[in-house]
XYZ file of C-alpha atoms in Angstrom:
482
model
C -55.924 125.169 -103.867
C -57.389 126.918 -100.796
C -61.018 125.994 -100.055
C -63.353 128.980 -99.867
C -66.400 128.955 -97.599
C -69.406 131.278 -97.382
C -72.086 131.919 -94.791
C -75.245 129.839 -95.013
C -78.260 132.117 -94.520
C -81.877 131.373 -95.473
C -80.896 128.362 -97.541
C -78.223 130.146 -99.618
C -74.447 130.326 -99.470
C -73.535 134.016 -99.426
C -70.571 136.319 -98.912
C -70.454 138.595 -95.891
C -71.801 142.110 -96.299
C -68.495 143.363 -94.870
C -66.602 142.103 -97.906
C -63.902 140.837 -95.540
C -62.494 137.339 -95.218
C -60.284 135.424 -92.802
C -57.991 132.449 -93.294
C -57.157 129.359 -91.287
C -53.754 127.726 -91.331
C -52.383 124.289 -90.510
C -51.007 124.347 -86.930
C -48.461 121.705 -87.963
C -47.293 123.954 -90.809
C -48.503 127.519 -90.127
C -47.336 128.856 -93.494
C -49.916 126.626 -95.235
C -53.394 128.126 -95.610
C -56.197 125.607 -95.190
C -59.308 127.615 -96.054
C -60.829 131.079 -96.443
C -63.990 132.169 -94.583
C -66.270 135.153 -94.325
C -65.315 137.688 -91.671
C -68.897 138.686 -91.075
C -70.426 141.577 -89.205
C -73.613 142.583 -87.419
C -75.618 142.897 -90.638
C -74.883 139.281 -91.566
C -75.738 138.077 -88.047
C -79.045 139.953 -88.090
C -79.943 138.517 -91.498
C -79.356 135.005 -90.191
C -81.527 135.530 -87.100
C -84.295 137.077 -89.217
C -84.219 134.058 -91.531
C -84.454 131.702 -88.558
C -87.366 133.675 -87.098
C -89.234 133.622 -90.407
C -88.852 129.837 -90.653
C -89.758 129.189 -87.019
C -93.477 128.424 -87.236
C -93.383 126.160 -90.281
C -90.518 124.071 -88.893
C -92.190 123.767 -85.491
C -95.341 122.489 -87.210
C -93.405 119.895 -89.226
C -94.120 116.431 -87.767
C -91.191 115.337 -85.623
C -90.540 112.112 -87.578
C -90.196 114.206 -90.749
C -87.622 116.348 -88.972
C -85.912 113.150 -87.894
C -85.750 111.908 -91.481
C -83.731 114.994 -92.423
C -81.379 114.455 -89.486
C -80.961 110.819 -90.464
C -80.106 111.734 -94.038
C -77.669 114.365 -92.756
C -75.899 111.697 -90.723
C -75.665 109.449 -93.775
C -74.173 112.252 -95.871
C -71.619 113.042 -93.168
C -70.742 109.335 -92.933
C -70.133 109.214 -96.692
C -67.749 112.164 -96.317
C -66.069 110.997 -93.124
C -62.574 110.686 -94.556
C -62.488 114.160 -96.108
C -63.986 115.684 -92.955
C -61.354 113.915 -90.866
C -58.605 115.294 -93.075
C -60.027 118.830 -92.878
C -60.300 118.657 -89.087
C -56.702 117.427 -88.767
C -55.320 120.134 -91.055
C -57.285 122.945 -89.437
C -57.298 122.031 -85.719
C -54.225 119.783 -85.439
C -55.741 116.617 -83.969
C -54.233 113.301 -84.944
C -56.009 111.426 -87.708
C -57.373 108.902 -85.200
C -58.660 111.630 -82.862
C -60.211 113.600 -85.721
C -61.854 110.494 -87.146
C -63.310 109.669 -83.752
C -64.744 113.144 -83.431
C -66.307 113.065 -86.893
C -67.870 109.690 -86.083
C -69.266 111.160 -82.883
C -70.991 113.916 -84.862
C -72.454 111.299 -87.207
C -73.698 109.238 -84.272
C -75.265 112.307 -82.649
C -77.348 113.045 -85.732
C -78.459 109.416 -85.955
C -79.324 109.413 -82.237
C -81.510 112.512 -82.325
C -83.098 111.373 -85.587
C -84.435 108.355 -83.709
C -85.433 110.418 -80.661
C -87.890 112.393 -82.811
C -90.198 109.370 -82.814
C -90.778 109.777 -79.074
C -91.272 113.538 -78.913
C -94.557 115.228 -78.135
C -95.233 115.091 -74.417
C -97.025 112.852 -71.938
C -100.539 112.019 -70.768
C -101.605 112.214 -67.103
C -104.731 111.126 -65.226
C -107.140 113.958 -64.429
C -108.866 114.202 -61.057
C -112.322 114.685 -62.551
C -114.371 112.983 -65.271
C -114.507 113.913 -68.962
C -111.100 115.648 -68.859
C -108.024 114.826 -70.913
C -104.932 116.031 -69.054
C -101.683 116.043 -70.966
C -98.367 117.848 -71.294
C -97.377 119.152 -74.709
C -93.689 119.807 -75.426
C -93.107 122.759 -77.725
C -89.924 124.233 -79.229
C -88.438 127.239 -77.483
C -88.023 129.156 -80.765
C -84.830 130.559 -82.262
C -81.562 129.301 -80.770
C -78.199 131.081 -80.884
C -75.314 128.596 -80.765
C -71.725 129.620 -80.004
C -69.089 126.873 -80.281
C -65.323 126.577 -79.651
C -62.468 125.347 -81.827
C -61.301 122.329 -79.823
C -64.148 120.006 -80.863
C -65.180 121.818 -84.038
C -67.682 119.254 -85.334
C -68.794 117.308 -82.243
C -69.879 120.307 -80.169
C -71.820 121.981 -83.009
C -73.467 118.606 -83.692
C -74.615 118.113 -80.096
C -76.211 121.552 -80.141
C -77.629 121.548 -83.696
C -79.166 118.059 -83.736
C -81.397 118.336 -80.623
C -82.380 121.898 -81.545
C -83.618 120.783 -84.957
C -85.134 117.540 -83.691
C -87.380 119.454 -81.295
C -88.538 121.967 -83.896
C -86.334 124.974 -83.196
C -84.563 127.092 -85.774
C -81.016 128.254 -85.195
C -77.996 130.385 -85.982
C -74.482 129.044 -85.345
C -71.349 131.139 -84.855
C -68.402 128.706 -84.809
C -64.939 129.679 -83.576
C -62.875 131.252 -86.348
C -59.814 129.097 -85.660
C -61.287 125.902 -87.158
C -64.810 126.398 -88.549
C -64.584 124.208 -91.649
C -66.139 120.991 -90.381
C -69.004 122.916 -88.767
C -69.871 124.488 -92.122
C -69.793 121.035 -93.683
C -72.669 120.087 -91.357
C -74.774 122.800 -92.987
C -73.830 121.586 -96.446
C -75.073 118.142 -95.421
C -78.280 119.584 -93.925
C -78.914 121.486 -97.143
C -78.386 118.367 -99.246
C -80.663 116.421 -96.906
C -83.531 118.811 -97.679
C -83.663 121.102 -94.665
C -86.094 123.966 -95.433
C -84.648 127.429 -96.023
C -83.945 129.497 -92.939
C -84.204 126.677 -90.405
C -80.445 126.441 -89.787
C -77.984 129.230 -90.503
C -74.262 129.668 -89.929
C -72.273 132.897 -89.873
C -68.498 132.946 -89.462
C -66.602 135.832 -87.912
C -65.479 137.138 -84.525
C -67.542 136.125 -81.538
C -67.207 139.647 -80.205
C -69.123 140.871 -83.254
C -71.191 138.056 -84.754
C -71.738 136.104 -81.546
C -72.664 139.209 -79.605
C -75.155 140.261 -82.282
C -77.027 136.970 -82.382
C -77.062 136.590 -78.591
C -78.586 140.045 -78.154
C -81.038 139.902 -81.061
C -84.621 140.314 -79.873
C -85.814 137.340 -81.952
C -83.472 134.886 -80.229
C -85.143 132.828 -77.493
C -82.340 130.519 -76.298
C -78.555 130.702 -76.145
C -76.177 127.741 -75.929
C -72.511 128.602 -75.403
C -69.396 126.481 -74.991
C -66.075 128.228 -74.428
C -63.972 130.089 -71.908
C -65.264 131.036 -68.472
C -64.572 134.731 -68.941
C -66.642 134.959 -72.117
C -69.242 132.490 -70.882
C -70.096 134.576 -67.831
C -70.629 137.628 -70.037
C -72.826 135.604 -72.396
C -74.875 134.341 -69.456
C -75.399 137.841 -68.086
C -76.383 139.246 -71.482
C -78.818 136.447 -72.256
C -80.489 136.266 -68.864
C -80.865 140.042 -68.680
C -83.025 139.726 -71.796
C -85.025 136.835 -70.347
C -83.550 134.251 -72.705
C -83.083 130.606 -71.835
C -79.320 129.966 -71.567
C -76.844 127.167 -71.006
C -73.071 127.607 -70.769
C -70.373 124.931 -70.601
C -67.030 126.411 -69.625
C -63.592 125.331 -68.396
C -62.237 122.581 -66.209
C -59.273 121.647 -64.009
C -59.956 117.972 -63.814
C -58.408 115.617 -61.249
C -57.675 111.921 -61.217
C -57.217 110.571 -57.692
C -54.831 107.593 -57.500
C -55.193 105.611 -54.271
C -52.708 103.266 -52.629
C -54.706 100.253 -53.825
C -54.444 101.217 -57.496
C -52.438 99.347 -60.098
C -49.826 102.053 -60.653
C -49.025 101.213 -64.282
C -52.721 101.166 -65.147
C -53.231 104.452 -63.299
C -50.347 106.097 -65.169
C -51.777 104.989 -68.509
C -55.250 106.275 -67.601
C -53.889 109.632 -66.455
C -51.585 110.028 -69.459
C -54.413 109.305 -71.890
C -56.574 111.902 -70.169
C -53.812 114.492 -69.898
C -52.108 114.265 -73.289
C -54.879 113.084 -75.621
C -55.970 115.771 -78.110
C -52.818 117.640 -76.986
C -54.512 118.436 -73.684
C -56.904 120.764 -75.497
C -60.093 119.424 -73.950
C -62.192 120.954 -71.193
C -62.337 117.463 -69.643
C -58.559 116.817 -69.885
C -56.853 115.514 -66.744
C -54.543 118.258 -65.521
C -54.153 117.129 -61.881
C -53.064 113.691 -60.694
C -53.691 113.498 -56.934
C -51.659 110.536 -55.743
C -51.382 108.668 -52.421
C -47.942 109.029 -50.848
C -47.336 105.248 -50.760
C -47.396 105.027 -54.571
C -46.384 108.602 -55.404
C -42.789 108.047 -56.517
C -43.691 104.934 -58.485
C -46.559 106.785 -60.167
C -44.373 109.756 -61.141
C -41.855 107.417 -62.776
C -44.633 105.552 -64.598
C -46.451 108.630 -65.904
C -43.146 110.186 -67.002
C -42.439 107.019 -68.980
C -45.893 107.286 -70.561
C -45.295 110.922 -71.527
C -41.866 110.206 -72.975
C -43.247 107.350 -75.114
C -45.561 109.703 -77.001
C -44.365 110.554 -80.496
C -45.075 114.144 -81.462
C -45.615 115.389 -84.994
C -48.164 116.120 -87.737
C -51.497 114.543 -86.916
C -51.615 112.243 -89.913
C -48.646 110.195 -88.670
C -47.937 110.678 -84.949
C -49.429 110.175 -81.474
C -49.853 113.830 -80.492
C -50.271 116.810 -82.755
C -49.538 120.520 -82.273
C -51.465 123.085 -80.319
C -54.014 124.885 -82.441
C -52.437 128.380 -82.581
C -49.287 130.206 -81.632
C -51.131 132.007 -78.834
C -52.293 128.689 -77.336
C -48.713 127.403 -77.450
C -47.415 130.574 -75.825
C -50.018 130.262 -73.093
C -48.891 126.719 -72.311
C -45.214 127.723 -72.267
C -46.059 130.601 -69.937
C -47.699 128.208 -67.473
C -44.683 125.907 -67.618
C -42.496 128.850 -66.615
C -44.949 129.801 -63.861
C -44.861 126.254 -62.467
C -41.070 126.215 -62.339
C -41.041 129.614 -60.622
C -43.554 128.347 -58.053
C -41.177 125.540 -57.108
C -42.703 122.564 -58.915
C -40.242 119.976 -60.250
C -40.187 119.562 -64.028
C -40.131 115.774 -64.292
C -40.256 115.658 -68.094
C -41.080 117.783 -71.119
C -41.622 121.511 -70.909
C -39.930 122.413 -74.194
C -40.709 122.991 -77.829
C -39.330 119.923 -79.619
C -36.630 120.371 -82.225
C -36.248 118.558 -85.513
C -37.185 118.736 -89.167
C -40.657 117.250 -88.749
C -41.692 120.009 -86.362
C -40.836 122.883 -88.701
C -42.619 126.009 -87.501
C -45.509 124.036 -86.008
C -46.979 124.858 -82.613
C -45.561 121.881 -80.743
C -44.796 121.370 -77.067
C -43.611 118.229 -75.341
C -45.974 116.323 -73.029
C -45.084 117.833 -69.672
C -45.218 116.422 -66.132
C -44.627 118.442 -62.969
C -44.136 116.725 -59.610
C -43.897 118.257 -56.132
C -46.925 120.420 -56.860
C -48.944 121.996 -54.058
C -52.657 122.174 -54.721
C -52.641 125.953 -54.269
C -50.051 126.470 -57.045
C -51.420 128.234 -60.114
C -50.475 125.179 -62.172
C -52.931 123.214 -60.001
C -55.726 125.796 -59.957
C -55.866 127.440 -63.397
C -56.835 125.864 -66.698
C -53.769 125.464 -68.938
C -55.412 123.897 -72.024
C -52.263 122.146 -73.107
C -50.485 118.824 -72.447
C -49.368 119.684 -68.921
C -49.949 117.458 -65.871
C -49.477 118.498 -62.229
C -48.840 115.598 -59.818
C -49.904 116.298 -56.234
C -48.997 114.088 -53.262
C -51.586 113.355 -50.554
C -51.470 111.310 -47.354
C -54.758 109.418 -47.652
C -58.081 109.099 -49.446
C -59.680 111.875 -47.390
C -57.018 114.427 -48.285
C -57.145 113.275 -51.915
C -60.871 113.903 -52.113
C -60.415 117.251 -50.384
C -57.751 118.275 -52.910
C -59.937 117.154 -55.819
C -62.735 119.450 -54.611
C -60.481 122.360 -53.637
C -60.910 124.101 -56.979
C -63.232 126.633 -58.614
C -64.082 124.189 -61.401
C -66.127 120.993 -61.369
C -66.419 119.446 -64.813
C -64.932 115.941 -64.831
C -63.118 113.850 -62.228
C -61.958 110.272 -61.895
C -60.483 107.876 -59.374
C -58.236 104.853 -59.872
C -58.686 102.362 -57.048
C -59.325 98.723 -56.222
C -61.340 99.689 -53.153
C -65.060 99.708 -53.958
C -65.934 101.702 -50.843
C -63.519 104.461 -51.882
C -64.983 104.444 -55.372
C -68.536 104.825 -54.039
C -67.531 107.636 -51.692
C -65.709 109.401 -54.499
C -68.743 109.270 -56.784
C -70.982 110.554 -53.978
C -68.719 113.352 -52.732
C -66.678 114.645 -55.671
C -67.884 118.042 -56.857
C -68.028 117.510 -60.608
C -70.660 116.975 -63.262
C -68.905 113.847 -64.547
C -67.446 111.231 -62.190
C -65.543 108.186 -63.424
C -64.094 105.122 -61.732
C -60.941 103.516 -63.162
C -61.241 105.560 -66.326
C -59.802 108.734 -67.814
C -61.507 112.093 -67.324
C -62.001 112.553 -71.067
C -64.481 110.700 -73.254
C -68.259 111.081 -73.095
C -71.257 108.960 -74.042
C -73.677 110.890 -76.252
C -76.912 109.615 -74.681
C -76.335 110.826 -71.097
C -76.224 114.398 -69.727
C -73.002 116.394 -69.861
C -72.234 119.510 -67.829
C -70.271 120.825 -64.902
C -70.562 122.226 -61.405
C -69.272 125.518 -59.998
C -67.372 127.661 -62.536
C -67.490 124.918 -65.179
C -71.112 125.610 -66.054
C -74.055 127.917 -65.578
C -75.654 124.897 -63.829
C -78.878 125.610 -65.671
C -79.315 123.008 -68.403
C -77.246 119.969 -69.384
C -76.348 118.935 -72.913
C -76.650 115.631 -74.811
C -79.092 112.775 -74.322
C -82.581 113.631 -73.114
C -81.122 116.693 -71.381
C -80.359 118.150 -74.804
C -84.019 117.798 -75.700
C -85.090 119.394 -72.419
C -83.131 122.579 -73.114
C -84.766 123.119 -76.486
C -88.356 122.423 -75.388
C -90.867 124.112 -73.110
C -93.867 122.385 -71.534
C -97.493 123.389 -71.962
C -100.030 121.681 -69.693
C -103.415 121.086 -71.371
C -106.768 120.486 -69.606
C -109.198 119.292 -72.278
C -112.729 118.926 -70.863
C -115.654 117.935 -73.028
């Protein structure tokens, strides 16, 4: 039986005023409907923002540890439901069971983390220059937050926006991507069960061009947090800043791993393959460029091809790599594969839709490796968002670092080397918000800042850790003389 979801507005589950619904399907078996959602409109979005605005003062005045208790209980409820949430995420987004379970656990951990952070909120005390004066800084919530999230991490990204917003006393409205919104709505079910007051957190499903636009532009919204494509993100940034709103955007990536001549080639190939083909390459931090020293280039290509060919493709509950999330995402990846071949890159492995009974009509593509790629090829400059790796040959460390930075994006980057001096230089000089040594470009700790440089971010505010708290708070300096 198809699960049916409603909007959550002012503490109640309600149908959209439009009367319209939308369905999600299993990307491994597109003829199978997973769930039905509300295809909401502007009226629903406005109602959600109005509910958040009405609840703003009371929630801000709630002692932070009490807010934390609700977040802690939410985490416990999500943990109790981890297996069913994992199954829903796999069926709706296509991740493998292991990948989906890891993402659900991350969301749980995020709520636990920010629950504990509430004990330390409030501000700081400073020494005044004169006598009989208390000088302190008081941290206050920004107000109502509009949150727009993508489909590729459908529970982790909402969690790392929702939890710090609520911990710091803000109210919010979430518009999750329509492709896989189920696990995000389950967060609100858990918040409701945990005792969150009415109106504090609201979620409205429906097109971002309608619902997202309405909440971003609503006069009662004070802050906007967006994760998604660069094209949409730049429009969101312009809209929000034109209205004087606080805004953060996290956008795309074209992430390199530099492999030096001192690297263990087999280890490097495994690191790159995990970063390139994990979550079917559908991560903004996925490794899509391997920049390899000429002395180990041929050996590396052979090794990473072997890694790619060892990956078993199929439905996420049984295999190593699942399908792409939609037919349009698959078509986009196949288009880039054709572009790469036309540019003159060598297709070393993959590049096709696999055939066989287990694939059915699913949106599958083989893990794909291109060699003989120039760094100015489109396949090396544009975000593919699929399991496609471009391998670029360079003469030395200097040219490798130059190639890594010769890109409009700057989200995540890594180096594989046994030379500590090279590692230190890479960390100092690479133009990316995340820099890793002897590790894959994907994978993030939840208690440190996350964000990009250049076209990967608005470069305004970071997410996660204390940076997540910073975005949702504003400082008031108090001089108390008596």
